[in-house]
Amino acid sequence: MSGDVWFTMLPDGESGVAAARLLRPWATETIPHHSGRPWLLGSWPGGHVTVGAAGARRVAVAGRCPVTVEALSERAGRLRDIGDVERIAHGLTGSFHLLASVDGAVRARGSVSGVRRLFHARVAGVSVATDRGDKLAAVIGAEPDELLLAAHLLTSPLPYPLDDRCVWQGVHAVPSFGCLLIDADGQARTQPWWTPPEPQRAWREGMPAVRSALTAAVDACTTGGGTVSADLSGGLDSTSLCFLAAREQKQTRPTGAKLVTLRWQSLDPENDDAAWAVRATSGLPDSEHVTPSPDQWPLWYSDLTALTGHAVPTDEPGAWVRDGARMASLCRLMTGRGSRLHLMGGGGDELFSTFPSHLHDYVRSHPLAAWSRIRTQRASQHWPLGQLLRQLVDRRTFGQWLTAWAETLAAPLPPSPALVRGAPSTAWGMDLRMPPWATRDAAEAVRGLLREAAATAEPLAPERGQHTALACVRTGGRGLRLLDQVTSRQGLGYAAPYLDDQVLEAALAIRVAERSTPGRYKPVLAEAVRGIVPDDILRRTTKGEYSTDFHVSLRRNRSALVDLFDGSRLARAGLIDDAAIRASLLGVHPTPEAMRCLSSTLGSEIWLKARPSPARPPSTAIPEGAS
């Protein structure tokens, strides 16, 4: 099945029936409450939604979860009330929305990483939930929020805490780690459903749980048999998934199930990813390995005008447009070989590496061990001691850091750490800057959003290292969500098993400082897949770098990029100076600092230009009166 995949959820009352009438023209699928009134309306492929029923109670999973109707119905039978949903759902694996209907009330939640998000809006006087903000926006006639579009110039997806907002006016995002409850009268409220684990386990103690959770996450991808595909870059993250998927299919799936791997060649001859990928393929003799030729694998920023000629398939702007032509090629190559789902290694860096911010916590909890680690890393990376000490003595709260960040938004972009020797930041996050082509009004709009957030926002975890890991996980999850919207429209789901809830729980319970150690590359992941991934691959200590590919892609597509900003919608909205962005693109040597913001700006420009107006329901909608 191709086309947008989405659902809406309605309460079990007469108020929900009126909202259903407005939603029905867009929907191709419907699932009723026990009462017969519409509960779920939307469009999804077979197997995407599984419903368990016990009397008048309903529980559903929408997404990737290997639970059967019978097993889910048994869980529904143990449901006491709407507040009991998480208890009966304990142990479910995969990546999914969890939905319930009990005694007229409904409850919904997404996933920790944001791969599965939730939104809500008032439709015909009743609150309606959805996994795609644009669907409710179309029904209520909402326009994009220009304040949020200004924030998307910083980076897409938005950084925490701005990522808890929706780009559509009148449509609200359910807060981080929150669930949505709607009563029979259509009134909505949110409450937390998840809190991060305390990172107290030693890595050797926590590693078996990581192995078990990761195995279950990959199994959730291969359940059902058939062909699945996966990136095989040569890096440890994607390579581990390939070996896990091949093992799961060989052990438990019927004859005919297979794995197809995809590896694309970097333009940099010094990038050793290719050599490691070739080594991995020799250990996967029963899998099909695809390495696209240059004419099958476009450069970044290719064929951008093709995106503006069609409705962009995502509900918010995203930097994925840089890879738009590649995503189209990936879908053709993999669906042509029968793949129904493509796996990628996103989330591995966030969970199994440490960020410099952990040093801020480490020097306070284990000062002797922290200074030993700092000496080792200073010796290899030449960190200036004075800069580092100033970072480590910083005692700002999260709110104070947000306020300070707001004041530096329009300051010159800091140089890349790869270009100058400097101590890494140990703050609560990156002090992102507005791009040099952003207008003063755009910068002031984002400054206002950050100041507003600083008054109420709390960090995702009390310590900076755990907070940073969670913030980066959410950024990766939201990015994957948009990629899945793009590829699912072409019949190929996109999955990142590292971002499944049970993997996050296991990995985040390990002490932050022990997720990575000097001299060993991702020791927790390496030990978790030992015996599945060959030992010689686990000994890799390098990581591929793709700046050459970026610069070649930019140089060859520069003219098309400049032309794309003719009649700029962002400039018309007063958010960018189109002459300034052309000047940046046409410079003899575009600075890496300025180009960091290019993909985000490009994503917003293309999203605005390709947005259909007005939206019309598809001809495949459910006719009035159908159940």
XYZ file of C-alpha atoms in Angstrom:
627
model
C 0.000 0.000 0.000
C 1.264 3.499 -0.819
C 0.054 6.908 0.353
C 0.109 8.674 3.710
C -0.183 6.414 6.767
C -2.102 8.042 9.622
C -4.864 7.679 12.192
C -7.179 9.838 14.266
C -8.783 8.811 17.561
C -12.235 9.887 18.765
C -13.967 9.612 22.156
C -16.931 7.290 22.566
C -19.777 9.805 22.694
C -22.223 11.617 20.448
C -19.783 14.519 20.297
C -17.289 12.275 18.522
C -19.763 11.355 15.782
C -19.900 14.927 14.454
C -16.095 15.098 14.326
C -16.041 11.755 12.511
C -18.224 13.168 9.749
C -15.620 15.837 9.057
C -12.711 13.372 9.165
C -14.356 10.616 7.129
C -13.674 12.184 3.687
C -9.917 11.753 4.290
C -10.100 8.234 5.757
C -9.926 4.842 4.082
C -10.089 2.739 7.262
C -12.263 2.809 10.368
C -12.410 0.848 13.640
C -15.415 1.311 15.970
C -15.780 1.485 19.729
C -17.798 -1.313 21.361
C -20.787 1.053 21.020
C -20.435 1.108 17.243
C -19.408 4.764 17.194
C -16.161 5.516 15.328
C -13.003 5.160 17.422
C -10.134 5.130 14.904
C -10.322 6.729 11.458
C -7.421 7.029 9.042
C -5.438 5.302 6.352
C -3.027 2.462 6.995
C -1.766 -0.769 5.396
C -2.859 -4.208 6.530
C -1.213 -5.276 9.782
C -0.368 -1.713 10.830
C -3.114 -1.599 13.491
C -3.847 -4.541 15.805
C -6.891 -4.395 18.087
C -7.609 -6.492 21.174
C -11.123 -6.526 22.662
C -12.612 -7.797 25.904
C -16.244 -6.856 26.379
C -16.599 -3.100 25.984
C -12.850 -2.496 26.321
C -10.506 -2.004 23.420
C -6.703 -1.803 23.232
C -4.837 -1.160 19.989
C -1.256 -0.831 18.833
C -0.579 1.189 15.700
C 2.840 0.660 14.204
C 5.390 -2.109 14.537
C 4.538 -4.556 17.340
C 4.538 -8.379 17.023
C 1.520 -8.930 19.291
C -1.390 -11.047 18.081
C -5.077 -10.145 18.313
C -5.554 -12.980 20.803
C -2.685 -11.871 23.048
C -3.799 -8.248 22.942
C -7.381 -9.264 23.760
C -6.105 -11.185 26.783
C -4.333 -8.045 27.942
C -7.511 -6.002 27.379
C -9.345 -8.437 29.612
C -7.010 -7.477 32.481
C -7.722 -3.766 32.018
C -9.444 -2.314 35.098
C -9.810 1.315 33.952
C -8.294 3.846 31.569
C -5.431 4.516 33.996
C -4.389 0.878 33.908
C -3.195 0.776 30.294
C 0.568 0.876 30.895
C 0.388 -2.019 33.331
C -1.334 -4.366 30.886
C 0.932 -3.218 28.027
C 4.156 -4.018 29.905
C 6.433 -6.226 27.823
C 5.151 -5.208 24.391
C 8.052 -4.674 22.000
C 8.566 -2.631 18.867
C 7.712 0.955 17.965
C 4.039 1.885 18.153
C 1.248 4.100 19.428
C -0.697 2.563 22.300
C -4.437 3.336 22.173
C -7.282 2.359 24.495
C -11.061 2.817 24.782
C -12.619 2.166 28.193
C -16.048 3.231 29.471
C -16.429 6.081 26.994
C -12.958 7.560 27.598
C -9.962 7.094 25.327
C -6.217 7.228 25.944
C -3.266 7.448 23.560
C 0.479 7.769 23.794
C 3.400 7.582 21.419
C 6.994 6.496 21.981
C 9.779 7.892 24.151
C 11.997 8.882 21.218
C 9.297 10.771 19.331
C 9.294 8.344 16.407
C 5.606 7.997 17.313
C 4.225 11.461 18.126
C 0.745 12.602 19.086
C -1.213 15.783 18.394
C -4.686 16.971 19.246
C -7.108 19.690 18.177
C -10.745 20.634 18.563
C -12.878 19.363 15.696
C -16.637 20.051 15.756
C -16.326 20.967 19.434
C -14.550 17.783 20.522
C -10.880 16.943 21.069
C -9.461 14.572 18.474
C -6.044 12.893 18.610
C -3.832 12.050 15.638
C -0.328 10.921 14.803
C -0.022 13.552 12.022
C -0.598 17.220 12.708
C -1.314 18.073 9.069
C -4.413 15.872 8.967
C -6.146 17.807 11.735
C -4.817 21.063 10.278
C -6.538 20.247 6.971
C -9.841 19.556 8.700
C -9.864 22.748 10.800
C -8.282 24.938 8.094
C -5.163 25.732 10.127
C -2.193 27.635 8.745
C 1.482 27.137 9.672
C 2.748 28.996 12.733
C 5.402 31.431 11.499
C 7.026 31.571 14.956
C 7.728 27.847 14.709
C 8.882 28.184 11.109
C 11.433 30.727 12.331
C 12.633 28.164 14.887
C 13.037 25.597 12.116
C 15.769 27.833 10.687
C 17.852 26.892 13.743
C 17.642 23.195 13.035
C 15.101 20.600 11.972
C 13.850 18.711 13.862
C 13.484 21.381 16.524
C 15.661 21.066 19.656
C 14.179 20.448 23.100
C 12.116 22.157 24.526
C 10.836 23.768 21.322
C 10.110 20.313 19.908
C 7.067 20.058 22.187
C 5.240 22.500 19.925
C 3.362 21.923 16.665
C 4.033 23.906 13.512
C 0.272 24.156 12.807
C -1.802 26.852 14.503
C -4.593 25.375 16.604
C -2.994 21.908 16.666
C -1.181 20.957 19.874
C 1.605 18.438 20.377
C 1.334 16.113 23.354
C 4.281 16.981 25.662
C 7.419 14.882 25.978
C 6.815 11.526 27.639
C 3.113 12.432 27.969
C -0.122 10.637 27.118
C -3.458 12.117 26.054
C -6.788 11.321 27.705
C -10.136 12.387 26.215
C -13.359 11.858 28.138
C -16.743 10.967 26.620
C -17.635 14.664 26.380
C -14.568 15.351 24.258
C -12.463 17.197 26.855
C -8.722 16.476 26.685
C -5.935 16.491 29.246
C -2.380 15.214 29.286
C -0.328 13.461 31.944
C 3.117 11.816 32.076
C 3.356 8.127 31.212
C 7.157 7.634 31.286
C 10.126 8.834 33.300
C 13.764 8.173 32.367
C 15.511 5.395 34.311
C 18.185 6.329 36.800
C 21.555 5.612 35.140
C 22.924 3.473 37.970
C 23.856 0.134 36.385
C 27.460 -0.778 35.690
C 27.873 -1.461 31.995
C 28.606 -5.163 32.445
C 25.514 -5.504 34.608
C 23.312 -3.635 32.134
C 24.677 -5.185 28.928
C 22.503 -8.380 28.983
C 19.340 -6.244 29.114
C 20.601 -4.266 26.112
C 21.237 -7.491 24.186
C 17.784 -8.839 25.013
C 16.015 -5.571 24.162
C 17.902 -5.073 20.895
C 17.228 -8.650 19.811
C 13.520 -8.155 20.533
C 13.498 -4.853 18.631
C 14.963 -6.436 15.510
C 12.643 -9.408 15.899
C 9.727 -6.959 15.866
C 10.966 -5.875 12.426
C 11.332 -9.361 10.960
C 8.171 -10.885 12.466
C 5.760 -11.774 9.704
C 8.446 -13.066 7.385
C 9.081 -11.719 3.926
C 11.969 -9.528 2.908
C 13.378 -6.698 4.985
C 16.259 -4.461 4.010
C 18.866 -2.581 6.015
C 21.664 -0.073 5.676
C 25.121 -1.643 5.838
C 27.420 1.355 6.002
C 30.260 -0.527 7.666
C 29.708 1.247 10.983
C 29.039 -0.775 14.125
C 25.433 0.398 14.507
C 24.101 -0.667 11.101
C 26.342 -3.738 10.899
C 25.005 -5.057 14.208
C 21.420 -4.694 12.994
C 22.198 -6.603 9.804
C 23.659 -9.561 11.690
C 20.756 -9.555 14.150
C 18.190 -9.440 11.341
C 19.916 -12.225 9.405
C 20.028 -14.407 12.520
C 16.374 -13.784 13.404
C 15.197 -14.601 9.894
C 17.321 -17.728 9.676
C 16.189 -19.057 13.065
C 12.482 -18.291 13.071
C 11.187 -17.385 9.644
C 9.938 -19.607 6.818
C 11.907 -20.364 3.696
C 11.835 -17.369 1.379
C 12.431 -14.766 4.086
C 15.594 -12.835 3.386
C 17.659 -9.762 4.187
C 18.761 -7.237 1.581
C 21.540 -4.829 2.578
C 22.280 -1.440 1.048
C 25.701 0.186 0.975
C 26.519 3.371 -0.896
C 30.019 4.497 -1.738
C 31.460 7.666 -0.245
C 33.254 10.026 -2.597
C 36.121 10.221 -0.100
C 38.755 7.525 -0.799
C 39.985 7.880 2.804
C 36.617 6.888 4.254
C 37.113 3.320 5.476
C 33.402 2.521 5.918
C 33.421 0.673 2.580
C 36.226 -1.688 3.624
C 34.413 -2.598 6.827
C 31.126 -3.082 4.973
C 32.804 -5.500 2.559
C 34.197 -7.407 5.522
C 30.685 -7.602 7.007
C 29.093 -8.883 3.791
C 31.420 -11.884 3.841
C 29.782 -12.884 7.128
C 26.270 -12.624 5.637
C 26.393 -15.149 2.783
C 22.627 -15.766 2.722
C 21.738 -12.093 2.273
C 21.544 -10.058 -0.925
C 23.922 -7.100 -0.956
C 23.206 -4.020 -3.053
C 25.772 -1.327 -3.815
C 24.151 1.254 -6.120
C 26.123 2.569 -9.035
C 26.631 6.356 -9.209
C 23.755 6.737 -11.664
C 21.458 4.906 -9.199
C 22.474 6.912 -6.144
C 22.096 10.712 -6.483
C 24.211 13.265 -4.664
C 22.776 15.167 -1.728
C 20.634 18.158 -2.809
C 19.771 16.536 -6.154
C 16.404 16.953 -7.932
C 15.056 19.449 -5.401
C 12.606 20.941 -7.892
C 10.861 17.564 -8.045
C 9.936 18.010 -4.373
C 8.328 21.401 -4.932
C 6.174 20.000 -7.726
C 4.332 17.598 -5.427
C 2.829 17.725 -1.965
C 5.663 17.143 0.508
C 4.685 13.974 2.407
C 5.682 15.197 5.894
C 3.546 17.053 8.421
C 6.325 19.477 9.360
C 9.495 20.830 7.721
C 12.589 18.653 7.863
C 16.193 18.521 6.770
C 15.408 15.186 5.050
C 14.905 17.097 1.779
C 18.687 17.050 1.348
C 18.288 13.288 0.871
C 15.009 13.409 -1.052
C 16.389 11.993 -4.295
C 18.306 9.323 -2.378
C 15.184 8.296 -0.474
C 13.353 7.869 -3.774
C 16.193 5.699 -5.088
C 16.300 3.673 -1.874
C 12.572 2.955 -2.148
C 12.895 1.851 -5.768
C 15.890 -0.372 -5.098
C 14.488 -2.017 -1.983
C 10.803 -2.417 -2.929
C 12.005 -3.761 -6.276
C 13.591 -6.600 -4.296
C 10.464 -7.179 -2.234
C 11.389 -5.300 0.939
C 8.526 -4.082 3.120
C 10.665 -2.437 5.827
C 14.083 -0.782 5.839
C 16.287 -0.720 8.958
C 18.810 1.985 9.771
C 21.258 2.490 12.635
C 19.971 5.807 13.962
C 20.145 6.029 17.751
C 23.311 3.990 18.179
C 25.575 7.007 18.632
C 23.163 8.623 21.083
C 22.855 5.539 23.308
C 26.309 3.987 23.184
C 28.584 7.032 23.069
C 28.986 9.753 25.667
C 28.624 13.474 25.151
C 31.093 15.961 26.657
C 28.340 17.213 28.977
C 28.727 14.021 31.020
C 32.066 15.333 32.280
C 30.201 18.088 34.134
C 28.390 15.405 36.141
C 31.353 13.040 36.378
C 33.703 15.502 38.080
C 31.096 15.941 40.805
C 30.176 12.288 41.337
C 33.599 10.628 40.780
C 36.239 13.387 40.708
C 39.336 11.174 40.631
C 38.049 8.968 37.827
C 36.804 12.038 35.957
C 40.159 13.790 36.040
C 41.893 10.627 34.854
C 39.538 10.520 31.862
C 39.968 14.232 31.199
C 43.777 13.873 31.159
C 43.521 11.047 28.630
C 41.146 12.937 26.355
C 43.059 16.218 26.643
C 46.225 14.435 25.570
C 44.611 12.989 22.443
C 42.354 15.924 21.520
C 44.408 18.881 22.741
C 41.661 20.562 24.764
C 42.786 23.923 26.241
C 42.693 23.473 30.019
C 41.413 26.982 30.789
C 38.436 26.645 28.452
C 37.588 23.245 29.852
C 37.749 24.420 33.470
C 35.401 27.311 32.709
C 32.943 24.808 31.240
C 33.166 22.475 34.220
C 32.556 25.147 36.874
C 29.414 26.409 35.114
C 26.480 25.953 37.525
C 23.612 27.333 35.439
C 20.247 25.625 35.668
C 18.517 24.461 32.506
C 16.291 27.539 32.514
C 19.247 29.871 32.990
C 21.056 28.188 30.115
C 18.002 28.636 27.850
C 17.866 32.334 28.757
C 21.553 32.784 27.971
C 21.149 30.883 24.698
C 18.320 33.206 23.682
C 20.649 36.188 24.024
C 23.296 34.681 21.707
C 20.995 33.585 18.874
C 22.159 36.276 16.481
C 25.842 36.109 17.437
C 28.253 34.843 14.774
C 28.231 31.113 14.338
C 31.005 29.465 16.373
C 33.672 27.697 14.315
C 33.493 23.952 14.010
C 35.533 22.054 16.656
C 37.074 20.159 13.753
C 38.556 23.396 12.421
C 39.909 24.949 15.610
C 41.246 23.475 18.792
C 38.878 24.189 21.628
C 37.368 22.538 24.649
C 33.987 20.912 24.008
C 30.897 22.391 25.587
C 29.636 20.680 28.732
C 26.448 22.783 28.828
C 22.875 21.475 28.730
C 22.936 21.503 24.923
C 24.295 23.167 21.824
C 24.087 26.958 21.645
C 22.673 26.934 18.120
C 22.733 30.157 16.103
C 20.311 31.572 13.589
C 21.747 31.366 10.072
C 23.312 34.521 8.636
C 20.377 34.890 6.226
C 17.739 34.923 8.991
C 16.031 38.296 9.456
C 16.037 40.261 12.679
C 12.312 39.491 13.070
C 12.976 35.755 12.762
C 15.706 35.881 15.402
C 13.470 37.894 17.731
C 10.631 35.373 17.280
C 12.889 32.474 18.288
C 14.331 34.484 21.145
C 10.810 34.950 22.463
C 10.097 31.222 22.230
C 13.249 30.369 24.191
C 12.535 32.967 26.867
C 9.009 31.623 27.232
C 10.319 28.060 27.523
C 12.976 29.092 30.064
C 10.273 30.112 32.524
C 8.706 26.657 32.775
C 10.746 23.974 30.978
C 12.536 21.321 32.995
C 15.491 19.245 31.761
C 14.732 15.757 30.499
C 16.888 14.334 33.311
C 18.538 15.944 36.365
C 22.103 15.387 35.111
C 23.473 16.992 31.970
C 24.863 13.817 30.426
C 21.580 11.906 30.631
C 19.609 14.986 29.544
C 21.821 15.438 26.483
C 21.484 11.781 25.506
C 17.689 12.010 25.760
C 17.563 15.277 23.816
C 19.656 13.758 21.022
C 17.510 10.600 21.029
C 14.438 12.774 20.531
C 16.090 14.657 17.679
C 16.939 11.358 16.018
C 13.449 10.002 16.644
C 11.737 12.986 15.099
C 14.061 12.823 12.108
C 13.287 9.139 11.600
C 9.573 9.885 11.908
C 9.762 12.223 8.914
C 11.828 9.771 6.879
C 9.237 7.083 7.594
C 6.499 9.413 6.361
C 8.474 9.867 3.136
C 9.259 6.202 2.466
C 5.977 4.725 3.732
C 4.189 6.796 1.123
C 6.136 4.765 -1.427
C 5.382 1.425 0.215
C 8.539 1.017 2.322
C 8.456 1.483 6.097
C 11.538 2.906 7.830
C 12.708 1.645 11.230
C 15.481 2.370 13.736
C 15.445 -0.435 16.327
C 17.851 1.436 18.612
C 15.060 3.992 19.147
C 12.495 1.436 20.338
C 11.345 2.076 23.902
C 12.697 -1.161 25.381
C 16.173 -0.519 23.931
C 16.173 3.040 25.289
C 15.149 1.804 28.740
C 17.971 -0.729 28.851
C 20.694 1.547 27.481
C 19.746 4.633 29.496
C 19.870 2.621 32.757
C 23.645 2.228 32.318
C 25.897 4.779 33.987
C 26.507 7.591 31.530
C 30.276 7.609 31.976
C 30.478 3.867 31.259
C 28.657 3.960 27.913
C 31.950 4.872 26.323
C 35.511 4.611 27.567
C 38.769 5.989 26.129
C 40.410 3.406 23.918
C 37.236 1.347 23.342
C 34.567 2.125 20.774
C 30.996 1.646 22.017
C 31.890 -1.105 24.510
C 28.291 -1.720 25.639
C 27.018 -2.319 22.107
C 30.067 -4.355 21.147
C 29.601 -6.725 24.084
C 25.824 -6.885 23.576
C 26.239 -8.267 20.034
C 29.338 -10.389 20.687
C 28.773 -13.883 19.347
C 26.341 -12.488 16.767
C 28.648 -10.022 15.024
C 32.120 -11.417 14.165
C 34.850 -10.395 16.593
C 37.066 -8.835 13.939
C 34.295 -6.332 13.103
C 33.817 -5.486 16.773
C 37.450 -4.423 16.958
C 36.854 -1.419 14.691
C 37.727 1.883 16.400
C 37.168 4.372 13.532
C 34.063 6.111 12.230
C 33.328 7.224 8.664
C 33.262 10.944 7.846
C 31.307 12.432 4.940
C 32.310 16.095 4.579
C 33.754 15.374 1.110
C 30.362 14.112 -0.043
C 28.715 17.261 1.325
C 31.066 19.657 -0.442
C 30.920 17.832 -3.781
C 27.123 17.694 -3.588
C 26.919 21.390 -2.762
C 29.263 22.372 -5.583
C 27.437 20.341 -8.243
C 23.959 21.417 -7.159
C 24.737 25.024 -6.275
C 22.893 26.547 -9.224
C 19.704 24.600 -8.474
C 19.914 25.594 -4.813
C 20.189 29.263 -5.713
C 17.251 29.012 -8.129
C 15.127 27.349 -5.471
C 15.057 30.577 -3.469
C 13.606 32.604 -6.350
C 10.248 33.775 -5.065
C 11.149 32.448 -1.625
C 8.160 31.750 0.615
C 10.353 32.214 3.686
C 11.407 35.647 2.412
C 7.758 36.520 1.723
C 7.002 35.633 5.361
C 9.791 37.945 6.504
C 11.914 35.117 7.934
C 14.955 35.157 5.629
C 16.825 37.569 3.379
C 16.834 35.697 0.060
C 19.714 37.814 -1.258
C 21.807 36.818 1.766
C 21.253 33.097 1.302
C 22.112 33.367 -2.411
C 25.309 35.190 -1.487
C 26.212 32.420 0.982
C 25.596 29.748 -1.629
C 27.510 31.572 -4.360
C 30.536 32.406 -2.214
C 33.828 31.049 -3.481
C 34.244 29.093 -0.259
C 30.918 28.780 1.591
C 31.746 28.505 5.280
C 30.902 25.207 7.006
C 29.371 27.209 9.871
C 26.825 28.849 7.573
C 26.146 25.652 5.661
C 25.188 23.840 8.869
C 21.848 25.646 8.646
C 21.288 25.093 4.929
C 19.356 21.827 5.077
C 16.956 23.145 7.724
C 16.277 26.326 5.764
C 15.881 24.300 2.592
C 13.450 21.958 4.306
C 11.221 24.826 5.394
C 11.316 26.522 1.985
C 10.381 23.352 0.108
C 7.713 22.454 2.676
C 6.027 25.836 2.236
C 6.245 25.797 -1.557
C 4.902 22.257 -1.876
C 2.093 22.637 0.659
C -1.258 22.005 -1.070
C -3.802 24.783 -0.774
C -6.553 24.069 -0.160
C -6.273 20.432 0.945
C -8.839 18.124 -0.611
C -9.865 14.678 0.583
C -8.768 11.744 -1.615
C -11.217 9.929 -3.860
C -10.628 6.703 -1.883
C -12.348 8.073 1.228
C -14.864 6.045 3.208
C -18.397 6.862 2.014
C -20.826 8.410 4.483
C -22.554 5.740 6.511
C -19.841 3.109 6.132
C -18.675 1.500 9.369
